[in-house]
Every structure is written in structure tokens, then in C-alpha cells.
Coordinates of C-alpha atoms in Angstrom, one line a residue:
Chain A
M1 CA 0.0 0.0 0.0
A2 CA 1.1 3.6 -0.6
E3 CA 1.7 4.5 3.0
K4 CA 3.9 1.5 3.6
A5 CA 6.0 2.4 0.5
D6 CA 6.4 5.9 1.7
A7 CA 7.3 4.8 5.2
D8 CA 9.9 2.4 3.7
M9 CA 11.4 5.1 1.6
R10 CA 11.7 7.5 4.6
A11 CA 13.3 4.7 6.7
R12 CA 15.9 4.2 4.0
E13 CA 16.5 7.9 3.7
F14 CA 16.9 8.3 7.5
A15 CA 19.2 5.3 7.8
A16 CA 21.5 6.8 5.1
L17 CA 21.4 10.2 6.9
L18 CA 22.3 8.5 10.2
A19 CA 25.2 6.7 8.6
D20 CA 26.4 10.1 7.3
V21 CA 25.9 11.7 10.7
A22 CA 28.1 8.9 12.2
Q23 CA 30.7 10.1 9.7
R24 CA 30.3 13.5 11.2
K25 CA 28.7 15.1 8.1
E26 CA 27.1 18.2 9.4
A27 CA 24.9 18.7 6.3
A28 CA 23.4 15.3 6.8
F29 CA 22.6 16.2 10.4
R30 CA 20.9 19.4 9.3
R31 CA 18.8 17.5 6.8
L32 CA 17.9 14.8 9.3
Y33 CA 16.8 17.6 11.7
D34 CA 14.7 19.3 9.0
R35 CA 13.0 16.0 8.1
S36 CA 12.3 14.6 11.6
S37 CA 12.2 17.4 14.1
A38 CA 8.5 18.1 13.7
K39 CA 7.5 14.6 14.6
L40 CA 10.0 14.4 17.5
F41 CA 9.0 17.8 18.8
A42 CA 5.4 16.7 18.9
V43 CA 6.2 13.6 20.9
I44 CA 8.4 15.6 23.3
R45 CA 5.9 18.4 23.7
R46 CA 3.2 16.0 24.7
I47 CA 5.4 14.9 27.6
T48 CA 7.0 18.1 28.9
V49 CA 5.3 20.7 31.0
S50 CA 6.5 23.9 29.2
E51 CA 7.3 24.9 25.6
A52 CA 10.8 26.0 26.8
A53 CA 11.5 22.6 28.3
A54 CA 10.3 20.9 25.1
E55 CA 12.7 23.0 23.1
E56 CA 15.6 22.2 25.3
A57 CA 14.8 18.5 25.3
L58 CA 14.6 18.5 21.5
Q59 CA 18.1 20.0 21.4
E60 CA 19.4 17.4 23.9
A61 CA 17.8 14.6 21.9
F62 CA 19.5 15.7 18.7
L63 CA 22.8 16.1 20.5
R64 CA 22.4 12.5 21.6
I65 CA 21.5 11.4 18.1
W66 CA 24.7 13.2 16.9
D67 CA 26.7 11.5 19.6
H68 CA 25.3 8.0 19.1
A69 CA 24.5 7.8 15.4
D70 CA 27.2 5.2 15.1
R71 CA 25.3 2.9 17.5
F72 CA 22.1 2.9 15.4
D73 CA 21.6 -0.6 14.0
P74 CA 19.1 -0.7 11.1
A75 CA 18.7 -4.5 11.6
L76 CA 17.2 -3.9 15.1
A77 CA 14.9 -0.9 14.7
S78 CA 13.7 1.6 12.2
P79 CA 15.4 5.0 12.3
M80 CA 12.4 6.9 13.4
T81 CA 11.7 4.5 16.2
W82 CA 15.3 4.7 17.4
M83 CA 15.2 8.5 17.3
T84 CA 11.7 8.6 19.0
T85 CA 13.0 6.4 21.9
I86 CA 15.9 8.9 22.4
A87 CA 13.5 11.9 22.2
R88 CA 11.0 10.4 24.6
H89 CA 13.7 9.7 27.1
T90 CA 15.2 13.2 27.0
A91 CA 11.7 14.6 27.6
I92 CA 11.1 12.2 30.5
D93 CA 14.5 13.2 32.0
S94 CA 13.4 16.8 31.8
I95 CA 10.2 16.2 33.7
R96 CA 11.7 13.9 36.3
R97 CA 14.4 16.4 37.0
G98 CA 11.7 19.0 37.6
G99 CA 10.4 17.2 40.6
E100 CA 6.7 17.5 41.3
R101 CA 5.3 18.3 38.0
I102 CA 1.8 19.6 37.2
A103 CA 0.3 16.3 36.3
S104 CA -2.2 16.8 33.7
T105 CA -5.0 15.2 35.7
A106 CA -7.5 16.7 33.3
V107 CA -6.2 14.5 30.5
A108 CA -9.0 12.2 29.5
I109 CA -7.6 8.9 28.3
D110 CA -10.1 8.7 25.5
E111 CA -8.8 11.9 24.1
L112 CA -5.6 10.2 23.3
L113 CA -7.2 7.7 21.1
A114 CA -10.0 9.9 19.8
D115 CA -10.5 10.7 16.2
R116 CA -6.9 11.7 16.2
L117 CA -6.2 8.1 15.2
A118 CA -3.6 9.9 13.2
A119 CA -3.9 11.1 9.7
P120 CA -2.4 8.5 7.4
E121 CA 0.5 10.6 6.3
V122 CA 2.0 10.8 9.7
V123 CA 1.5 7.1 10.6
S124 CA 4.5 5.0 10.0
D125 CA 2.6 1.8 9.6
V126 CA -1.2 1.9 9.2
L127 CA -1.5 -1.8 9.7
A128 CA 0.5 -1.8 12.9
S129 CA -1.5 1.2 14.1
R130 CA -4.8 -0.7 13.6
E131 CA -3.5 -3.8 15.3
L132 CA -2.2 -1.8 18.3
R133 CA -5.5 0.1 18.5
R134 CA -7.5 -3.1 18.6
C135 CA -5.3 -4.6 21.3
I136 CA -5.4 -1.4 23.4
D137 CA -9.2 -1.2 23.1
G138 CA -9.4 -4.7 24.4
M139 CA -7.5 -3.8 27.6
E140 CA -9.2 -3.2 31.0
A141 CA -9.8 0.6 31.4
D142 CA -7.3 1.3 34.2
R143 CA -4.5 -0.7 32.5
R144 CA -5.2 1.0 29.3
G145 CA -5.0 4.4 31.1
M146 CA -1.7 3.5 32.7
V147 CA 0.0 2.4 29.5
L148 CA -1.2 5.4 27.6
L149 CA -0.4 8.0 30.3
A150 CA 3.0 6.5 30.6
Y151 CA 3.9 6.3 27.0
C152 CA 2.2 9.4 25.7
H153 CA 2.6 11.7 28.6
G154 CA 5.6 10.3 30.4
W155 CA 3.9 9.5 33.7
S156 CA 6.0 7.8 36.3
R157 CA 4.9 4.8 38.5
E158 CA 4.4 7.3 41.3
E159 CA 2.1 9.5 39.3
L160 CA 0.1 6.6 38.1
S161 CA -0.1 5.2 41.6
R162 CA -1.7 8.5 42.7
R163 CA -4.1 8.8 39.8
F164 CA -5.3 5.1 40.0
D165 CA -5.1 4.9 43.7
R166 CA -2.8 1.8 43.8
P167 CA 0.5 1.2 45.5
V168 CA 3.5 1.8 43.4
A169 CA 4.5 -1.9 43.4
T170 CA 1.0 -2.8 42.1
V171 CA 1.4 -0.3 39.3
K172 CA 4.7 -1.9 38.3
T173 CA 3.0 -5.3 38.3
L174 CA 0.0 -4.1 36.3
L175 CA 2.2 -2.3 33.8
R176 CA 4.2 -5.5 33.2
R177 CA 1.2 -7.7 32.9
S178 CA -0.4 -5.2 30.5
L179 CA 2.7 -5.2 28.4
I180 CA 2.9 -9.0 28.2
S181 CA -0.8 -9.2 27.2
L182 CA -0.2 -6.5 24.5
K183 CA 2.6 -8.5 23.2
E184 CA 0.5 -11.6 23.0
C185 CA -2.4 -9.8 21.4
L186 CA -0.1 -8.4 18.8
G187 CA 1.1 -11.9 17.9
G188 CA 3.9 -12.3 20.3
G189 CA 6.6 -11.9 17.6
Chain B
M1 CA 17.0 -13.8 33.3
A2 CA 13.5 -15.2 32.9
D3 CA 11.8 -14.3 29.6
D4 CA 8.9 -12.5 31.1
E5 CA 11.2 -10.5 33.4
L6 CA 13.3 -9.4 30.4
E7 CA 10.3 -8.4 28.5
G8 CA 8.9 -6.5 31.4
L9 CA 12.1 -4.7 31.9
A10 CA 12.5 -3.9 28.2
G11 CA 8.8 -2.9 27.9
E12 CA 8.9 -0.6 31.0
Y13 CA 12.2 0.9 29.7
V14 CA 10.4 1.9 26.5
L15 CA 7.3 3.1 28.4
G16 CA 9.6 5.3 30.5
T17 CA 8.4 4.0 33.8
L18 CA 11.6 2.5 35.1
D19 CA 13.2 4.5 37.9
A20 CA 16.6 6.1 37.4
S21 CA 18.8 3.2 38.5
E22 CA 16.8 0.6 36.7
R23 CA 17.0 2.7 33.5
N24 CA 20.8 3.1 33.9
E25 CA 21.1 -0.6 34.4
V26 CA 19.2 -1.3 31.2
E27 CA 21.2 1.2 29.2
A28 CA 24.5 -0.3 30.4
R29 CA 23.3 -3.8 29.7
M30 CA 22.0 -3.1 26.3
H31 CA 25.6 -2.7 25.0
R32 CA 26.6 -6.1 26.3
E33 CA 23.4 -8.1 25.9
P34 CA 22.1 -8.3 22.3
V35 CA 19.0 -10.1 23.6
L36 CA 18.0 -7.1 25.8
A37 CA 18.8 -4.6 23.0
A38 CA 16.6 -6.6 20.6
A39 CA 13.8 -6.8 23.2
V40 CA 13.9 -3.0 23.7
A41 CA 13.9 -2.4 20.0
K42 CA 10.9 -4.6 19.5
W43 CA 9.0 -2.8 22.2
A44 CA 9.8 0.5 20.7
E45 CA 8.4 -0.7 17.3
R46 CA 5.3 -2.2 18.9
L47 CA 4.4 1.1 20.6
Q48 CA 5.6 3.5 17.8
P49 CA 2.0 4.0 16.5
L50 CA 1.3 5.7 19.8
A51 CA 4.1 8.2 19.0
D52 CA 2.5 8.8 15.6
L53 CA -0.6 9.9 17.4
A54 CA 1.2 13.1 18.5
G55 CA 1.3 14.2 14.9
E56 CA 3.8 16.9 13.9
T57 CA 4.6 20.2 15.5
E58 CA 7.2 22.5 14.0
P59 CA 9.7 23.5 16.7
P60 CA 10.6 27.2 17.0
A61 CA 13.5 28.4 14.8
T62 CA 15.6 29.0 17.9
A63 CA 15.7 25.3 18.5
W64 CA 18.0 24.7 15.6
S65 CA 20.2 27.7 16.2
G66 CA 20.5 26.7 19.9
L67 CA 21.4 23.2 18.8
A68 CA 24.0 24.3 16.4
S69 CA 25.7 26.6 18.9
R70 CA 25.6 23.8 21.6
L71 CA 27.3 21.5 19.2
S72 CA 30.1 23.9 18.5
A73 CA 30.3 24.9 22.2
E74 CA 30.9 21.3 23.0
L75 CA 33.6 21.0 20.5
G76 CA 35.0 24.4 21.7
D77 CA 35.1 23.1 25.3
R78 CA 37.3 20.3 24.3
V79 CA 39.8 22.9 22.8
V80 CA 39.7 25.1 25.9
R81 CA 40.4 22.1 28.2
L82 CA 43.2 21.0 26.1
R83 CA 44.6 24.5 25.8
R84 CA 44.7 25.0 29.5
S85 CA 46.4 21.7 30.1
V86 CA 48.9 22.3 27.4
R87 CA 49.8 25.7 28.9
R88 CA 50.4 24.1 32.3
W89 CA 52.8 21.6 31.0
R90 CA 54.5 23.8 28.5
F91 CA 57.7 24.0 30.6
A92 CA 58.9 20.5 29.9
T93 CA 58.5 19.6 26.3
A94 CA 58.9 15.9 26.8
A95 CA 56.3 16.0 29.5
A96 CA 54.1 18.2 27.4
L97 CA 54.1 15.9 24.5
F98 CA 53.4 12.9 26.7
A99 CA 50.7 14.7 28.6
A100 CA 49.1 15.9 25.4
S101 CA 48.9 12.4 24.2
I102 CA 47.1 11.4 27.4
L103 CA 44.7 14.4 26.9
A104 CA 44.0 13.3 23.4
I105 CA 42.8 9.9 24.6
V106 CA 40.8 11.5 27.4
I107 CA 39.1 13.9 25.0
I108 CA 38.3 11.2 22.5
G109 CA 37.1 9.1 25.4
E110 CA 34.8 11.8 26.7
R111 CA 33.2 12.2 23.3
Q112 CA 32.5 8.6 22.8
G113 CA 32.2 7.3 26.3
E114 CA 34.9 4.7 25.9
P115 CA 38.4 4.7 24.5
E116 CA 38.9 4.1 20.8
P117 CA 39.5 0.4 20.4
G118 CA 42.7 -0.6 18.8
A119 CA 44.3 2.8 18.8
S120 CA 48.0 2.4 18.7
Y121 CA 49.4 6.0 18.3
V122 CA 48.0 9.4 18.8
A123 CA 49.1 12.8 17.7
I124 CA 47.9 16.3 18.5
L125 CA 48.4 18.6 15.6
G126 CA 48.6 22.2 16.5
G127 CA 49.7 25.6 15.2
Q128 CA 52.8 27.6 16.1
G129 CA 51.1 29.0 19.1
G130 CA 50.5 25.5 20.4
E131 CA 46.7 25.8 19.9
P132 CA 45.4 22.3 19.0
A133 CA 43.6 21.9 15.7
F134 CA 43.4 18.1 15.0
V135 CA 43.7 14.9 17.0
A136 CA 44.9 11.9 15.0
S137 CA 44.8 8.3 16.1
V138 CA 46.4 5.5 14.2
D139 CA 45.1 1.9 14.5
T140 CA 47.9 -0.2 13.1
E141 CA 45.8 -3.4 13.3
A142 CA 42.9 -2.0 11.3
R143 CA 45.3 0.1 9.2
T144 CA 43.3 3.3 9.6
I145 CA 43.9 6.8 10.8
R146 CA 41.1 8.8 12.4
L147 CA 41.3 12.5 12.4
R148 CA 39.1 14.7 14.6
R149 CA 39.0 18.4 14.1
V150 CA 38.9 20.5 17.2
G151 CA 39.7 23.8 15.6
Q152 CA 38.3 25.9 12.8
A153 CA 37.1 24.4 9.5
P154 CA 39.1 25.2 6.4
P155 CA 38.1 28.3 4.4
P156 CA 35.3 27.5 2.0
D157 CA 37.5 27.5 -1.1
R158 CA 40.3 25.5 0.5
S159 CA 41.0 22.0 1.9
F160 CA 43.2 20.8 4.7
E161 CA 45.6 18.0 3.5
L162 CA 47.3 15.6 5.8
W163 CA 50.9 14.6 5.2
Q164 CA 53.3 12.0 6.6
V165 CA 56.7 13.7 7.0
P166 CA 59.3 11.0 7.2
A167 CA 62.8 11.7 8.5
S168 CA 64.2 11.5 5.0
G169 CA 62.5 11.4 1.6
P170 CA 59.4 13.1 0.3
T171 CA 56.3 13.8 2.2
V172 CA 53.4 11.4 1.5
S173 CA 49.8 12.7 1.3
L174 CA 47.3 10.9 3.5
G175 CA 44.4 12.7 1.9
T176 CA 42.2 15.7 2.7
A177 CA 40.8 16.5 6.1
D178 CA 37.8 18.7 5.7
A179 CA 35.2 16.9 7.8
I180 CA 34.9 17.2 11.6
S181 CA 35.8 13.5 11.8
D182 CA 37.4 11.4 9.2
L183 CA 38.4 7.7 9.1
K184 CA 40.9 7.0 6.4
P185 CA 42.6 3.8 5.3
L186 CA 46.3 3.9 5.8
N187 CA 48.6 2.6 3.1
V188 CA 51.9 3.7 4.7
A189 CA 53.4 2.4 7.9
L190 CA 53.4 5.1 10.6
K191 CA 55.6 4.8 13.7
P192 CA 55.9 6.7 16.9
G193 CA 58.2 9.7 16.7
E194 CA 57.1 10.4 13.1
L195 CA 55.7 13.8 12.2
L196 CA 52.3 14.5 10.7
A197 CA 51.6 17.8 9.1
I198 CA 48.6 19.6 7.7
S199 CA 48.8 22.2 4.9
V200 CA 46.2 24.5 3.3
E201 CA 45.6 23.4 -0.3
P202 CA 43.1 24.3 -3.0
K203 CA 39.7 22.7 -2.6
G204 CA 40.1 19.0 -3.1
G205 CA 43.7 18.8 -2.2
S206 CA 47.1 19.5 -3.8
P207 CA 47.0 19.1 -7.5
T208 CA 50.7 18.2 -7.6
G209 CA 51.1 15.5 -5.0
K210 CA 53.3 17.8 -2.9
A211 CA 52.2 20.5 -0.5
T212 CA 51.6 23.7 -2.4
G213 CA 50.2 25.7 0.4
P214 CA 51.5 26.7 3.9
V215 CA 51.9 24.0 6.6
V216 CA 49.7 25.2 9.4
F217 CA 49.6 22.3 11.9
T218 CA 52.1 19.7 12.9
G219 CA 52.2 17.0 15.5
T220 CA 54.3 14.0 16.5
L221 CA 52.9 10.5 16.8
L222 CA 53.1 9.0 20.3
P223 CA 52.2 5.5 21.6
A224 CA 48.7 5.5 23.0
E225 CA 49.5 3.3 25.9

């Protein structure tokens, strides 16, 4: 399908750019930034409290991408996934450093999945997206909430413990059980 | 480690819910344990559609300019540290050369997080005032030379060219050195005590096979250990 072909092309382009960045080619780094920063900034912005923190985390993420480009292994992960993991962790670092953050308790879980089931042009893999949606919809409400608040908004076990009124150790157990059943639902591979 | 435990650890790592020490543990282990690295990568792929839900948001223009200056500041910091240390040891040349070679390894190490594997010799190439411009490390096993630029880039219409300067006989070109980091195959045998030099040539390197422009940086190869 067309979206898959586009996604494959972009993956190849990014893999080539990352290889150039590993060779310290600054022009490739600039191009990679131009092509991927909007997606990464959106992911980061959803996690950080302020715009300023998001900007700083984006810079930190790209510095890490610059530093570790030689460690990217295309056999293990797609480039965007690798960069997204880095970006999310820099955003999470930023909010964890900030101590008690203004937990967006007003976030309705359903919002996250609402009709923003992403426009096709931003979805890397439409099929994977549908599969994941199906599996997440099948989860028990609290577990679904925990997984989504953690992944999308960077909530910690402590914050989830307060929101769902469970001890932290229980949150850890529930998260892990939820992850295992997601994996099974998705086909275990 | 039990399968489920590994999956749980990898999955929570990707979710972001591990505490700081658990996360550091996973990051350290990922380098040594391919199974863990693969599990983390798989979880990231499984959950990536959730990242797509965020859509796209253009960052402010200051994000790029801030990034670009942080990148050159980091490179600049390395020069400042090296400069300060070189000044301190300037009084004894032998000690200075030896200390500089240690600093070269420290700086390369700081950038990468671990020492360059297989490096046999290092040289700091600097100008007349002693300011460092390039760090070279020779891997005799892999037969490569890595050059890292810590100073200014060459002017836009010029190239830096690296030369082996043997005790006798003609200089041998080792190629141009215009990128911030360059890994080159080595066709000549380089030994400690030998001199490396960098000249300023027309863009693309000397057309004659000999240096046509001024030599701006020199350095002596020293054993890395």
C-alpha cells in the first residue's frame, strides 16, 4: 500500500542520513533535523510541561542522536523508532528532574485515542497502528489508562499510583502484565 | 534472566516507567546483551504507533540555532580544556608531548564514552602558538587513521591536507581532512616519533602530490599506551 512504500522510503533515507551523521557530516545532520524534528518535537511536547522545556529536550535529543549515530543498528529498529526512543527519554528526563510536575490530571484517556487516530500521512505503519489500537481497546480501562499515560505523557509509576489509587508496586505489576498481554495480542513476535 | 522479566524490563524501559537506577542498568546492559537490546527495539516498534498519534509540530526556529551553537560549544570546550592543560605543562617539552597524548585519549574518550578500540598511536596537531587543531589516532591493526578536528574548519575554497613527514625522503599525502571527523585507510606504515603535518591546499587537495600551500599544523605520533 502507498503509506507503507512511503514509510519504507523514509526509513531508508533516514538510515542513510544517520550513517552520514556517524561520519560527522554536518549537512546530513541538518537534513535529518529538517525531516524529523516536527515529529520528534510533537512527541516531546506531549510529555514536557512547558514549551521551553520541550525546546531544550529537543536539542538534547538531537545532541544524543549526533553522539550515538554510530550505534544505530538498522537491523534492530527503524530509524524513526530509534530517534523517537531517544526523544522520549530526553523529555522524560526533563520532567523527572523538575520534581513534582503539574500532572495533567485533566487528560481524558479517551482523548488520546480519539479521532486523532492519526492522519495516514503521519502514521509510519497503518497496519501496525490498527493492530495496536485493537489490542489497546481490548484492555481493561485502568490498565489502558496506565499504559497510555506512561507512553504518551511520560507519567511515572508514582504519578500513576496516585491517579489510579494503587500502591507503586502494584502499578509496576499491572504495567508489566499489560505489556505482556499486549505482546500476546499483537502476535507475540 | 526469565523471559517475562526481560520483556517486562524492556517494555517498561520503552514506556519510560523505570526508575533512574533501573534505567541506567538497562542502558548499560544493552551494550553487552544483544537479547536485551533486541527486546527494547521490538517494544519501541510495537508502541511506535502511539508516538505517531502526537502528529507533527514545528519546533521554534531558535531550537535549531540553539542546537548548532551547543554542538560547536561542546567542540570548543574540548579545545579550551586541552589548551589550559597544554599551557600548564609547556615548561617541559617531553612531559608536554606525553601529557598531550594522554589528553588526546581523554578527550576522545569523553566524546564517545569509551576509549577508541585498537588505537596504537595518537598525535595532536597544532599551530605555532600551540593551539590544537586536530587529533589523530592511528590503528595499526585496522590500518586506519582517524582525524578529529577540534579547531576551525578550512576556508570554503580550501582543503586541509594531511601529510606524513618522514625523517628522510618526500612527504606522503594521506588525503584531505575537511570533515569534523574522518576515518581513512592507511597505506603507509606510521611509527611513533614520526611527524604529521597539515597544509592548506586548493579545494580537493594539492594538484601536484606535494604540499603547495602553507603548513599550518604539525604533531608527533606517540604511543597510545
